[in-house]
N, CA, C and O atoms as a printed pandas DataFrame, in Angstrom:
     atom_number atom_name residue_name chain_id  residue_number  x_coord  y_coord  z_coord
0              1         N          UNK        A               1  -13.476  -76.717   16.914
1              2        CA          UNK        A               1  -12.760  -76.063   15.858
2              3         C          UNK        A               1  -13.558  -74.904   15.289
3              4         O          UNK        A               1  -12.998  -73.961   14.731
4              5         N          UNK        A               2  -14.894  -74.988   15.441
5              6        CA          UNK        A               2  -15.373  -74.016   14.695
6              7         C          UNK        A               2  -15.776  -72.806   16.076
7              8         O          UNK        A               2  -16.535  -71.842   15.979
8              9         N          UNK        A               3  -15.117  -73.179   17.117
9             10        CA          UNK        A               3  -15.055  -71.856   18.087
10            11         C          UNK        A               3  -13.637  -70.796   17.595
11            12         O          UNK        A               3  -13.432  -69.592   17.746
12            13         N          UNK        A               4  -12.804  -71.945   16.931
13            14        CA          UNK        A               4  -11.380  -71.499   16.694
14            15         C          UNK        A               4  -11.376  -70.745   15.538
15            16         O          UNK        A               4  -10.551  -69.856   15.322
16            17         N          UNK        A               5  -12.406  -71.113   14.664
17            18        CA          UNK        A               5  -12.807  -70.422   13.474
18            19         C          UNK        A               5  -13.521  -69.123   13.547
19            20         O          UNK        A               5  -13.197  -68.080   12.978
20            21         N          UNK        A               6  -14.669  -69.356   14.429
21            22        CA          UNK        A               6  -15.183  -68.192   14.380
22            23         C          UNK        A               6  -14.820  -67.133   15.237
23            24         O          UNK        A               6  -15.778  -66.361   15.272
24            25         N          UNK        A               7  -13.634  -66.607   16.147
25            26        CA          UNK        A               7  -12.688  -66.261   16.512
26            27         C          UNK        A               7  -11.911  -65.881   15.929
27            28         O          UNK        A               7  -11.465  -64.770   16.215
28            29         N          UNK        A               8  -11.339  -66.665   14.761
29            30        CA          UNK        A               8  -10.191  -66.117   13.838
30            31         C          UNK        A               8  -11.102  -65.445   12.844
31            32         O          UNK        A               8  -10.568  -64.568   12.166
32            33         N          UNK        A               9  -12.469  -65.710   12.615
33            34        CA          UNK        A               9  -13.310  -64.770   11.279
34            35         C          UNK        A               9  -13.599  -63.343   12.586
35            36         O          UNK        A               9  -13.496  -62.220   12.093
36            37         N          UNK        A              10  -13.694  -63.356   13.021
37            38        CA          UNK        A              10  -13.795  -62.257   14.402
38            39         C          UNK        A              10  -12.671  -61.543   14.321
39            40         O          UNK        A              10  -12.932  -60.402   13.939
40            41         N          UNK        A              11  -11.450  -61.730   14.527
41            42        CA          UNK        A              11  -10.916  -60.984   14.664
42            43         C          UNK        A              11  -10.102  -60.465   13.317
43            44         O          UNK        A              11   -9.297  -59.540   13.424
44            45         N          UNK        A              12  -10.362  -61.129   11.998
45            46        CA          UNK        A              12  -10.391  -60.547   10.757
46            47         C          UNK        A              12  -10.906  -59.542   10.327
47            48         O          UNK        A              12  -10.425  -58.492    9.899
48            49         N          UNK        A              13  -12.477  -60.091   10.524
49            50        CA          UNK        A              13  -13.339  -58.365   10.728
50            51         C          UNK        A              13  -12.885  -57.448   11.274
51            52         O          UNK        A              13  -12.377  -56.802   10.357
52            53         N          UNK        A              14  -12.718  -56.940   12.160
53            54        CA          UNK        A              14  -12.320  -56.315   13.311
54            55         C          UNK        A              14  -11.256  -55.950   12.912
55            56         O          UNK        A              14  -10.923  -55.079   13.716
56            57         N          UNK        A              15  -10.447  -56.057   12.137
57            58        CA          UNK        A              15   -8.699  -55.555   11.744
58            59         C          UNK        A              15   -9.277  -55.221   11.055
59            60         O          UNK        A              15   -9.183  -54.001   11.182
60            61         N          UNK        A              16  -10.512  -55.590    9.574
61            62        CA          UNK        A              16  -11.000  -55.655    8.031
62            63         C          UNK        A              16  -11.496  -53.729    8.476
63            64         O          UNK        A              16  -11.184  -52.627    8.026
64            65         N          UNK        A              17  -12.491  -54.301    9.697
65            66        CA          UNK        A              17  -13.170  -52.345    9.705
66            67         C          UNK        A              17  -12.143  -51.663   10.383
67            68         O          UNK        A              17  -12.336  -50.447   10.416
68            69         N          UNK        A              18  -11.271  -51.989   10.850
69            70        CA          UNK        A              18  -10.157  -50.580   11.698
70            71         C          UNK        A              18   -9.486  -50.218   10.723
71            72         O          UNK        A              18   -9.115  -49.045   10.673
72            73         N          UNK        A              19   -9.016  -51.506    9.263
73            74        CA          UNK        A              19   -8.338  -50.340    8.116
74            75         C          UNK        A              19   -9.293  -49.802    7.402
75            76         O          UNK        A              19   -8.970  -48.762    6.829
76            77         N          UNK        A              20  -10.537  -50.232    7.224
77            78        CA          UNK        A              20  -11.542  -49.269    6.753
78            79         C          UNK        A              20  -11.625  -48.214    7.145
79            80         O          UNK        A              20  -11.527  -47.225    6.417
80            81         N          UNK        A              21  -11.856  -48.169    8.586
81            82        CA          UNK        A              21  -12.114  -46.998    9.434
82            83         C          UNK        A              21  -10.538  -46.109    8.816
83            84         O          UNK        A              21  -10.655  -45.182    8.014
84            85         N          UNK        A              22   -9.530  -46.437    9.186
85            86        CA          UNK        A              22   -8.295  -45.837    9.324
86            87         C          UNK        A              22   -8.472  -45.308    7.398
87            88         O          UNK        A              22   -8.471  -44.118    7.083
88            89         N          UNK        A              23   -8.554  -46.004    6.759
89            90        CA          UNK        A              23   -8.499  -45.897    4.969
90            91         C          UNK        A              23   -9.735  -44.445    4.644
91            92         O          UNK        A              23   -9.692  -43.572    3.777
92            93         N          UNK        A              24  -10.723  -44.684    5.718
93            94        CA          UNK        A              24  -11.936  -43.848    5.562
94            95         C          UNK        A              24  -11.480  -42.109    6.167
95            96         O          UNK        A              24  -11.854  -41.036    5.694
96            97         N          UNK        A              25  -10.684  -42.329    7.193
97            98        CA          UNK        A              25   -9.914  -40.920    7.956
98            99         C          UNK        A              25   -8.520  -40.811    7.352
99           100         O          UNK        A              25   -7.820  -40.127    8.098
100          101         N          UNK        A              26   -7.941  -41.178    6.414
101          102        CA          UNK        A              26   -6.815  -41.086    5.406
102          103         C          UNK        A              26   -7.781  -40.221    4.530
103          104         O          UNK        A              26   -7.829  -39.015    4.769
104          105         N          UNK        A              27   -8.570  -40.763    3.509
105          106        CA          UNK        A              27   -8.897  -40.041    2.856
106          107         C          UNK        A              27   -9.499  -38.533    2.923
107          108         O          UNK        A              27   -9.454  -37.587    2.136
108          109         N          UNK        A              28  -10.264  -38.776    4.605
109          110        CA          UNK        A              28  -11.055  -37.622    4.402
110          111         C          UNK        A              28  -10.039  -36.662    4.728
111          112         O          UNK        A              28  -10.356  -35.491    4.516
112          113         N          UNK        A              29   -8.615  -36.931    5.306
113          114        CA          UNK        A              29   -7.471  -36.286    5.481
114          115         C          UNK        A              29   -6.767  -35.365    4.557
115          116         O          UNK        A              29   -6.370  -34.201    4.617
116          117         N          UNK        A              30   -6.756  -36.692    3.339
117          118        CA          UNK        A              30   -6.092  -36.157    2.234
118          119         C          UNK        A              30   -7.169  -34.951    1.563
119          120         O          UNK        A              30   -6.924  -33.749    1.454
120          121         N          UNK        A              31   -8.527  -35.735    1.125
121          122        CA          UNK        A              31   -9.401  -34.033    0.956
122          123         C          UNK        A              31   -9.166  -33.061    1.649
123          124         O          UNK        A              31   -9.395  -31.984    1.099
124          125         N          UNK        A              32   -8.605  -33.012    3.163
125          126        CA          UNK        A              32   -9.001  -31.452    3.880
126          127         C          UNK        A              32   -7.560  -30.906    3.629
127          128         O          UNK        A              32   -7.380  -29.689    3.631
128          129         N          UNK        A              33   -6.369  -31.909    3.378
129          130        CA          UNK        A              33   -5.261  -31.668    2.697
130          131         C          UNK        A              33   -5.255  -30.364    1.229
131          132         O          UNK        A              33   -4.627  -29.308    1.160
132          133         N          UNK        A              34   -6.217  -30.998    0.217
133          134        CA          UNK        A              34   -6.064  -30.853   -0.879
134          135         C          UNK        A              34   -7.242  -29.665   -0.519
135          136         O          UNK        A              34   -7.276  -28.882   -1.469
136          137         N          UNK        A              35   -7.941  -29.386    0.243
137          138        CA          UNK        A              35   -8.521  -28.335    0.021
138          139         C          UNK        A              35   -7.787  -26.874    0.429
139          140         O          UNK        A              35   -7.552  -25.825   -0.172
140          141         N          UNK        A              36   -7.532  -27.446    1.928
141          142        CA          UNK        A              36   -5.981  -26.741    2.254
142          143         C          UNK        A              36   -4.822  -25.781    1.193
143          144         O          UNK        A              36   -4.448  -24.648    1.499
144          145         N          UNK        A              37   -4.466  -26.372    0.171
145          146        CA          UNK        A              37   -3.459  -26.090   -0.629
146          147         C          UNK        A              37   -4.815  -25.571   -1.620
147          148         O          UNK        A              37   -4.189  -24.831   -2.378
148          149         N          UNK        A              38   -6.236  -25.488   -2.086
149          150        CA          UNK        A              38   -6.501  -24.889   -2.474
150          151         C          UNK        A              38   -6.724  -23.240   -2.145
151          152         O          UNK        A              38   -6.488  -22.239   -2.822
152          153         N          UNK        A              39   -7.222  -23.404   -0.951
153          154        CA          UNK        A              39   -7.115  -22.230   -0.130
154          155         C          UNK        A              39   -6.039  -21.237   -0.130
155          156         O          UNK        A              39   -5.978  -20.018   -0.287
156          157         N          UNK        A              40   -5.073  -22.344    0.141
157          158        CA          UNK        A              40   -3.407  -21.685    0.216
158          159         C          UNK        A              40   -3.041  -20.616   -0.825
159          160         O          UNK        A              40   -2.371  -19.595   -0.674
160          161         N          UNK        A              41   -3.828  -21.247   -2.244
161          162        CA          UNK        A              41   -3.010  -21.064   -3.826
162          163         C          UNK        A              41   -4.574  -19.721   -3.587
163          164         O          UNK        A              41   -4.041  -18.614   -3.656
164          165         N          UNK        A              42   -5.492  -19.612   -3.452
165          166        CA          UNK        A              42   -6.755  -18.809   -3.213
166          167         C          UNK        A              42   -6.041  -17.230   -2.739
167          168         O          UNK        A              42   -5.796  -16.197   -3.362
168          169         N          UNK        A              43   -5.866  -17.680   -1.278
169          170        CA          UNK        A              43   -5.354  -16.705   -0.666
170          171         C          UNK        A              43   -3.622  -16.031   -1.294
171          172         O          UNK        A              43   -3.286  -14.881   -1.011
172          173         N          UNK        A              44   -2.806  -16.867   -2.048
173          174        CA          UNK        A              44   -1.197  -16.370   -2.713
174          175         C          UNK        A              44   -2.178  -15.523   -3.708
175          176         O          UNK        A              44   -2.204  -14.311   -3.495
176          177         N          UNK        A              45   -3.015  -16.041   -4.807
177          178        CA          UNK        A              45   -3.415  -15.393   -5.854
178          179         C          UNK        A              45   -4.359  -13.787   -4.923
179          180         O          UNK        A              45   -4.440  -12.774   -5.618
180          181         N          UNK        A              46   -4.773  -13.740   -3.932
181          182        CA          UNK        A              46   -5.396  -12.554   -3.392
182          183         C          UNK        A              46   -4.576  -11.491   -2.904
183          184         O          UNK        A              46   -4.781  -10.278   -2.914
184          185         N          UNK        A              47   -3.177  -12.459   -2.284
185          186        CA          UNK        A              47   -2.287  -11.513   -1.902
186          187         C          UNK        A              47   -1.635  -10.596   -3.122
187          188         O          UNK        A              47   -1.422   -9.422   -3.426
188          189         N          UNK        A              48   -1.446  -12.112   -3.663
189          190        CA          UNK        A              48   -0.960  -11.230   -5.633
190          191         C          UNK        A              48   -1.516   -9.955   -6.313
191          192         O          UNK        A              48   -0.917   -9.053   -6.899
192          193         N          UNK        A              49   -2.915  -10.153   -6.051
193          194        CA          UNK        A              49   -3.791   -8.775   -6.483
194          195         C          UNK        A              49   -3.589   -7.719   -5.941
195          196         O          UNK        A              49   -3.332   -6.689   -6.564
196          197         N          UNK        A              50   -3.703   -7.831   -4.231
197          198        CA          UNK        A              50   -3.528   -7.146   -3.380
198          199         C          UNK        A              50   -2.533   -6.198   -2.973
199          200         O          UNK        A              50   -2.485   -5.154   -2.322
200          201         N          UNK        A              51   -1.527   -7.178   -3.790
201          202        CA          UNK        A              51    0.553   -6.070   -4.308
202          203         C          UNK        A              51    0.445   -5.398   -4.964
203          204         O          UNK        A              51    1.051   -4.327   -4.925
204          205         N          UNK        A              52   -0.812   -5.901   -6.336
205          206        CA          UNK        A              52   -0.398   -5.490   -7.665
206          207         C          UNK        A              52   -0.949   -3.819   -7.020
207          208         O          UNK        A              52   -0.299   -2.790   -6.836
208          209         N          UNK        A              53   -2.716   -4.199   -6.760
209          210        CA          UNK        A              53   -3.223   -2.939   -6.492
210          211         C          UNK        A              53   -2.588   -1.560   -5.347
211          212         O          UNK        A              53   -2.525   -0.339   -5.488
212          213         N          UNK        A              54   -2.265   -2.337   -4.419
213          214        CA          UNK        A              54   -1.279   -1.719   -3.180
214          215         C          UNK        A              54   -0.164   -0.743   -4.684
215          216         O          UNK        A              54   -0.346    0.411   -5.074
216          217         N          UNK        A              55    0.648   -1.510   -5.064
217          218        CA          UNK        A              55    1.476   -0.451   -5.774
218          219         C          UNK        A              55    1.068    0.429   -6.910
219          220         O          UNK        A              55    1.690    1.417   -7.301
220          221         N          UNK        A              56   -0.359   -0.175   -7.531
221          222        CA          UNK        A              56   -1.040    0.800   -8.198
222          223         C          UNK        A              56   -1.421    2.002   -7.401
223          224         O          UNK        A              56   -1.055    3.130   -7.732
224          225         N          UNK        A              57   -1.938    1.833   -6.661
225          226        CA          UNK        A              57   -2.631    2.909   -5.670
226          227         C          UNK        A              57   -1.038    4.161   -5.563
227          228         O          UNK        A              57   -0.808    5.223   -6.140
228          229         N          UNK        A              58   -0.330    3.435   -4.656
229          230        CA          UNK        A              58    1.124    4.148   -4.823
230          231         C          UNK        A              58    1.284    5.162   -6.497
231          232         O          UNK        A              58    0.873    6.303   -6.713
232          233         N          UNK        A              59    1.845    4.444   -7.214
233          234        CA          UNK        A              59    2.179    5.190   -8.242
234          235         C          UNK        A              59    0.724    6.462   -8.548
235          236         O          UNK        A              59    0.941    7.635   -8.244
236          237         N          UNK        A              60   -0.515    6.111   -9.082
237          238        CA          UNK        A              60   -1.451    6.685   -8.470
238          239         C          UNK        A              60   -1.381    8.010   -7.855
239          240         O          UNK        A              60   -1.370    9.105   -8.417
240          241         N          UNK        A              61   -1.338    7.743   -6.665
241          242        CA          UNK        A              61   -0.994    8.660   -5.462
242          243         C          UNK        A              61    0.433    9.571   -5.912
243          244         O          UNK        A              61    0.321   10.781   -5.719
244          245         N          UNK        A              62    1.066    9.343   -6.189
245          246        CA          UNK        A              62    2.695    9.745   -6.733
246          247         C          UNK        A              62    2.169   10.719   -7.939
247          248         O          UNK        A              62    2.526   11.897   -7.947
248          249         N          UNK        A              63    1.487   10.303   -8.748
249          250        CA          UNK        A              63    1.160   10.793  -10.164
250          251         C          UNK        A              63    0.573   12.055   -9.775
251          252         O          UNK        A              63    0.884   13.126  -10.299
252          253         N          UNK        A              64   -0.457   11.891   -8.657
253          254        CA          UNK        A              64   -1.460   12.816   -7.840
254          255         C          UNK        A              64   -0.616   14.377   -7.479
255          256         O          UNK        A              64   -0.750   15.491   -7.984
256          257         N          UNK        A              65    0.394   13.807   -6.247
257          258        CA          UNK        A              65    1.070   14.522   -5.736
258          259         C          UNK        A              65    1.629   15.462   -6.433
259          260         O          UNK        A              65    1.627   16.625   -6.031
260          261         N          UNK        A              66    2.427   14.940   -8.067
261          262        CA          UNK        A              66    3.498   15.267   -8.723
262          263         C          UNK        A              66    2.150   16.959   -9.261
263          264         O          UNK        A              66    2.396   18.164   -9.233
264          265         N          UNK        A              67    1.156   16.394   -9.574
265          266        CA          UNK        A              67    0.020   17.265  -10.354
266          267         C          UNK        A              67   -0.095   18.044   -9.702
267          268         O          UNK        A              67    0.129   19.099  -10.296
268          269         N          UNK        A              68   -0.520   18.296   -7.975
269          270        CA          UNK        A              68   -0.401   19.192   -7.833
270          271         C          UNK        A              68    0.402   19.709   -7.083
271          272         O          UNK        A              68   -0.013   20.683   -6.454
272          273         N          UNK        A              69    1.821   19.271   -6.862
273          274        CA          UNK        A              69    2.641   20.570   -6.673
274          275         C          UNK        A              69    2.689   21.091   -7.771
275          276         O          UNK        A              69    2.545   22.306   -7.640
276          277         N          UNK        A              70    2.883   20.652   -9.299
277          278        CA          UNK        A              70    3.280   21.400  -10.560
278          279         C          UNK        A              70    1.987   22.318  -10.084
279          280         O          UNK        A              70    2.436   23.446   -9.882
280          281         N          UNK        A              71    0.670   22.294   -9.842
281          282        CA          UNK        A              71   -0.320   23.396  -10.144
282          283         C          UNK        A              71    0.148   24.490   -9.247
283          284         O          UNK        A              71   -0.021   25.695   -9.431
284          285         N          UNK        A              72    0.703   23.963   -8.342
285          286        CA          UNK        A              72    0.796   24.876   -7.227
286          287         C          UNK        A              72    1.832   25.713   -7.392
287          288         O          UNK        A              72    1.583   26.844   -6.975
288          289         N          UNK        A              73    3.179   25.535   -7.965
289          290        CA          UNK        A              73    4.573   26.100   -8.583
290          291         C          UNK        A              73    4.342   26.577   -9.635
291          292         O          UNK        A              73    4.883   27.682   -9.638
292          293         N          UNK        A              74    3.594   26.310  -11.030
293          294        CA          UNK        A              74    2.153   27.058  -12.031
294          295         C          UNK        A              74    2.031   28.358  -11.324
295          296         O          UNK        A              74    2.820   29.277  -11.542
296          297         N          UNK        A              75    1.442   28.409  -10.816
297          298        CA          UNK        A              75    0.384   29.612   -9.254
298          299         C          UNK        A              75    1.503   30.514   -8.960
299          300         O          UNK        A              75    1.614   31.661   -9.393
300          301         N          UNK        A              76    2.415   29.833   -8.103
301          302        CA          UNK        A              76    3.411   30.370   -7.579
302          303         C          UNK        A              76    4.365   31.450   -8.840
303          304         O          UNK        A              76    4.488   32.669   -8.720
304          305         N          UNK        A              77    4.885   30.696   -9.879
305          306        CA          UNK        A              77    5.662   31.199  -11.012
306          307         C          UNK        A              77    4.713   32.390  -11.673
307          308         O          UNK        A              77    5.147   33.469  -12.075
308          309         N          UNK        A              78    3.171   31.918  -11.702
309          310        CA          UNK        A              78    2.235   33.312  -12.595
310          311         C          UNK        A              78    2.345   34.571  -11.578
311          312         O          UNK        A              78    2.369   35.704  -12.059
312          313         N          UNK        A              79    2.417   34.360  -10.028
313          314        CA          UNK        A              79    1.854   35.350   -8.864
314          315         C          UNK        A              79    3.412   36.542   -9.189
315          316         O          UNK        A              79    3.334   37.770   -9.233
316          317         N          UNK        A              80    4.995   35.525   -9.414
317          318        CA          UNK        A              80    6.098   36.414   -9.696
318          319         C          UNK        A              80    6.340   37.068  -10.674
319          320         O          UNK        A              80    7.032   38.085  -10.732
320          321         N          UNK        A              81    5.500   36.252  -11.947
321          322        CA          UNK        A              81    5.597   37.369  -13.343
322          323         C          UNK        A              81    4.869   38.395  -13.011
323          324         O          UNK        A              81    5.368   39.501  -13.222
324          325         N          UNK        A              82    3.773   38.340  -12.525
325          326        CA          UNK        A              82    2.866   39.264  -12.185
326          327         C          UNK        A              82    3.512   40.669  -11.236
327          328         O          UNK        A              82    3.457   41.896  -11.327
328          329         N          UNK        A              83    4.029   39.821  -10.461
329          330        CA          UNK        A              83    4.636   41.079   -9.202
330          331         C          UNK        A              83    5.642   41.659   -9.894
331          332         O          UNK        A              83    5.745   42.841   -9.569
332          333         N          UNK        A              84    6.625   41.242  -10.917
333          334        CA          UNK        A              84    7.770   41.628  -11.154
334          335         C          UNK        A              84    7.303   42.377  -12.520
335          336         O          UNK        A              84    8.247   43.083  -12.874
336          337         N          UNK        A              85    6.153   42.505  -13.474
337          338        CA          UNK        A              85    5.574   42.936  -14.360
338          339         C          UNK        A              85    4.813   44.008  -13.505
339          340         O          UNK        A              85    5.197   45.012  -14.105
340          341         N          UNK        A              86    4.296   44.304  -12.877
341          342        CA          UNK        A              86    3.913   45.117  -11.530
342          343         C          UNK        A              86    5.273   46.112  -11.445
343          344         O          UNK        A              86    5.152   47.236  -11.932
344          345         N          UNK        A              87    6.511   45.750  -10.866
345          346        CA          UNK        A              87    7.348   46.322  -10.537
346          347         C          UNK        A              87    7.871   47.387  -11.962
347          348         O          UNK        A              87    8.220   48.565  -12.025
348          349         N          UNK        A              88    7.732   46.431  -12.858
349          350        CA          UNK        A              88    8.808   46.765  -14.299
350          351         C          UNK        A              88    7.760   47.830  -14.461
351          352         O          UNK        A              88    8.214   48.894  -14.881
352          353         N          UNK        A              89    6.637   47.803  -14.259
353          354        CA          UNK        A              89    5.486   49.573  -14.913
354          355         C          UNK        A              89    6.006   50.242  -14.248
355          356         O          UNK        A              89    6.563   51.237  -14.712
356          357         N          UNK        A              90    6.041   49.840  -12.307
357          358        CA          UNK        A              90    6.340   51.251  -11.735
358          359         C          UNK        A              90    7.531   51.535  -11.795
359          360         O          UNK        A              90    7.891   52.378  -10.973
360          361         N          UNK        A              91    8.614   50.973  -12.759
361          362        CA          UNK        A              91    9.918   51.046  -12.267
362          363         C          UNK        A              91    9.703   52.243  -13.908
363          364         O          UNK        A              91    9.990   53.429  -13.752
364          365         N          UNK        A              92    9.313   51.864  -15.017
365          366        CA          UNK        A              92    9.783   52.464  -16.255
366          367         C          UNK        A              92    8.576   53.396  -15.743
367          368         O          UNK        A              92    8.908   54.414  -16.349
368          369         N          UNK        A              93    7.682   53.676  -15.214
369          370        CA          UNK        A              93    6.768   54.829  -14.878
370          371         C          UNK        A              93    7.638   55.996  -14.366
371          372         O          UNK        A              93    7.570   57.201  -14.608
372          373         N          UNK        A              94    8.449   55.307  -13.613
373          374        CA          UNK        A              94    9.342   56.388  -12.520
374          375         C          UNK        A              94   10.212   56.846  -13.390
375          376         O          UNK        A              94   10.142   58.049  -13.644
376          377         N          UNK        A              95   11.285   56.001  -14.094
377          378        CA          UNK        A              95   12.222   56.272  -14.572
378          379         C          UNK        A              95   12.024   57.185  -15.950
379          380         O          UNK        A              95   13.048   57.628  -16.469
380          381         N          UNK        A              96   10.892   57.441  -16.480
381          382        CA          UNK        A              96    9.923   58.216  -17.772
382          383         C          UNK        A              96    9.999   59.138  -17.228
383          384         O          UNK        A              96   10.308   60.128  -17.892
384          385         N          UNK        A              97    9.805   59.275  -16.017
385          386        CA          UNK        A              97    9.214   60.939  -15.326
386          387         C          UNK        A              97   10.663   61.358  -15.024
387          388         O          UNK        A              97   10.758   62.583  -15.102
388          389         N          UNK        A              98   11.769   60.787  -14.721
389          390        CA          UNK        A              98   12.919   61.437  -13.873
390          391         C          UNK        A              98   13.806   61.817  -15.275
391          392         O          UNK        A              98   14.522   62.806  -15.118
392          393         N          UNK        A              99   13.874   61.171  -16.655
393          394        CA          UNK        A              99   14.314   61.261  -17.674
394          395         C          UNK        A              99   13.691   62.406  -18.525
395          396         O          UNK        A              99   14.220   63.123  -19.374
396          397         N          UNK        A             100   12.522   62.374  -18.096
397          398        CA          UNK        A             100   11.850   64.062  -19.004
398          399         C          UNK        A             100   12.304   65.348  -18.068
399          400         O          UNK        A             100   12.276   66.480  -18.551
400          401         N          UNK        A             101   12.707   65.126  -16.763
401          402        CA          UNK        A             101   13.256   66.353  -16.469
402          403         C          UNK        A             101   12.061   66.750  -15.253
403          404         O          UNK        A             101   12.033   67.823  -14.652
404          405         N          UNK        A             102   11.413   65.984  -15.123
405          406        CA          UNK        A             102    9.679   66.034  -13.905
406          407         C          UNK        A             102   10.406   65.287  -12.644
407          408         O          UNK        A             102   11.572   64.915  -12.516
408          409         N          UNK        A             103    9.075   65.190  -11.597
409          410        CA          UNK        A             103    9.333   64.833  -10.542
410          411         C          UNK        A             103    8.323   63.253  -10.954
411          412         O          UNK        A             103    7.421   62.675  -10.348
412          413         N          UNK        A             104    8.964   63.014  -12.146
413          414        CA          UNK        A             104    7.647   61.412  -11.723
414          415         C          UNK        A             104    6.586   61.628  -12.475
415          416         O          UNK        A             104    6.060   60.578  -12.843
416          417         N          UNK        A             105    5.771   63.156  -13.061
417          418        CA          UNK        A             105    3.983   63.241  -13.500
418          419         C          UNK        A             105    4.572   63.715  -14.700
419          420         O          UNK        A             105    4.406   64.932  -14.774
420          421         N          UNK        A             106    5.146   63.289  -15.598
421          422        CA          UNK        A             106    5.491   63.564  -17.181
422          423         C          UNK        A             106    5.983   65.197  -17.576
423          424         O          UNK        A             106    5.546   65.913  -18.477
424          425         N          UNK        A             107    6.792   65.423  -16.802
425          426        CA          UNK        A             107    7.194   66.654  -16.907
426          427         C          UNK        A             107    6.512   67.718  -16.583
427          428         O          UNK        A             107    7.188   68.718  -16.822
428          429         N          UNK        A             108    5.348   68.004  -16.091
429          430        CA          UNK        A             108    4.266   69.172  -15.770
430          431         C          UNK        A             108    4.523   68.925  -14.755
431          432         O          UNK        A             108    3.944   67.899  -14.398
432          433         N          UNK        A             109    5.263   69.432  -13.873
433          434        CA          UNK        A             109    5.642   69.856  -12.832
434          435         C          UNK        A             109    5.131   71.690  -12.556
435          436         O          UNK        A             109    5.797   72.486  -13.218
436          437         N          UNK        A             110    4.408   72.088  -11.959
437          438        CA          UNK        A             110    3.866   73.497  -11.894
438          439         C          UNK        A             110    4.568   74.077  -11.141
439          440         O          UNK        A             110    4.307   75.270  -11.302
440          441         N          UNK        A             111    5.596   73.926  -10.121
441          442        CA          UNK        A             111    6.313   74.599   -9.663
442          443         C          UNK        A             111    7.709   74.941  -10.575
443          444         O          UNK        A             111    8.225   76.028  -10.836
444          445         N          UNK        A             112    8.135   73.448  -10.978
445          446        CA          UNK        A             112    9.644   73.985  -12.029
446          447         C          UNK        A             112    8.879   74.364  -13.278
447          448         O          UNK        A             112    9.638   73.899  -14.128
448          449         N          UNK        A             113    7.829   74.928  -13.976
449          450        CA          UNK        A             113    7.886   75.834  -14.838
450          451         C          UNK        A             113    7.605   76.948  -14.795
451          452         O          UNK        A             113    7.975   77.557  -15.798
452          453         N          UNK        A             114    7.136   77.490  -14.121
453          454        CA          UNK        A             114    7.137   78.682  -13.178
454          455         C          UNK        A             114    7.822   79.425  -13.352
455          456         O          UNK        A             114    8.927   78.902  -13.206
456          457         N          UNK        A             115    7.996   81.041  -13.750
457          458        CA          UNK        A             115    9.239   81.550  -14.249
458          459         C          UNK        A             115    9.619   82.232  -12.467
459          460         O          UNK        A             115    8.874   81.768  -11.604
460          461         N          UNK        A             116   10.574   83.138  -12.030
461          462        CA          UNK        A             116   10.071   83.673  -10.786
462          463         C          UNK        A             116    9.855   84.767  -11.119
463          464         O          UNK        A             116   10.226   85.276  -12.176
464          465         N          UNK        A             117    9.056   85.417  -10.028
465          466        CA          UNK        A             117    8.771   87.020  -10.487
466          467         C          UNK        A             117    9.861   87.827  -10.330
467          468         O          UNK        A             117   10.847   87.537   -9.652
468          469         N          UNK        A             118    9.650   89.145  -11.134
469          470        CA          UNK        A             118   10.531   90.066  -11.301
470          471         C          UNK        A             118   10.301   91.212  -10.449
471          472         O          UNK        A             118    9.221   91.710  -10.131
472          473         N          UNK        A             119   11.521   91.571  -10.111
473          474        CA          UNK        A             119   11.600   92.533   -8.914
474          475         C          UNK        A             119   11.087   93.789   -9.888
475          476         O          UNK        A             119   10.953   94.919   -9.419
């Protein structure tokens, strides 16, 4: 009887450490589980930053762009006052000289005052 016993304490053990064993690789399961979903929530919160900044950069960049075309249309708008303030001298320069009765040089024209000679 006590072969029958120590046989049945044998194979108690033996079930006792395989749910140990099995209870011991559950757990270390559930840790690589739970580290897992830390990682997970690690990497969502990096991606999170990673949007926020991605569309900062964008607007950013947008704000950039907007600055200097305005400098550049600035440039552009001073270069036409300029040319067309340019134009408006030589235009009332010309039109001064053709209104006094000259060719353009303020009326001293040396040929039309000129009397002709007398025969």
């Amino acid at each position: 009887m006590t072969n029958h016993f120590d046989n049945h304490s044998y194979a108690l053990l033996e079930a006792q450490h395989e749910v140990d064993e099995t209870k011991y690789i559950m757990q270390e399961n559930i840790t690589r589980i739970l580290q897992r979903a830390e990682n997970l929530d690690d990497l969502d919160d990096n991606a999170g930053n990673l949007l926020e900044a991605a569309e900062r950069f964008n607007r950013e960049a947008e704000n950039i762009r907007k600055q200097f075309c305005w400098e550049e249309n600035k440039l552009k708008i001073a270069l036409v006052i300029i040319v067309l303030v340019v134009l408006g001298l030589v235009a009332f320069g010309i039109y001064s000289g053709v209104s006094k009765g000259g060719s353009g040089n303020g009326g001293s024209d040396p040929i039309s005052t000129q009397t002709p000679p007398q025969p």
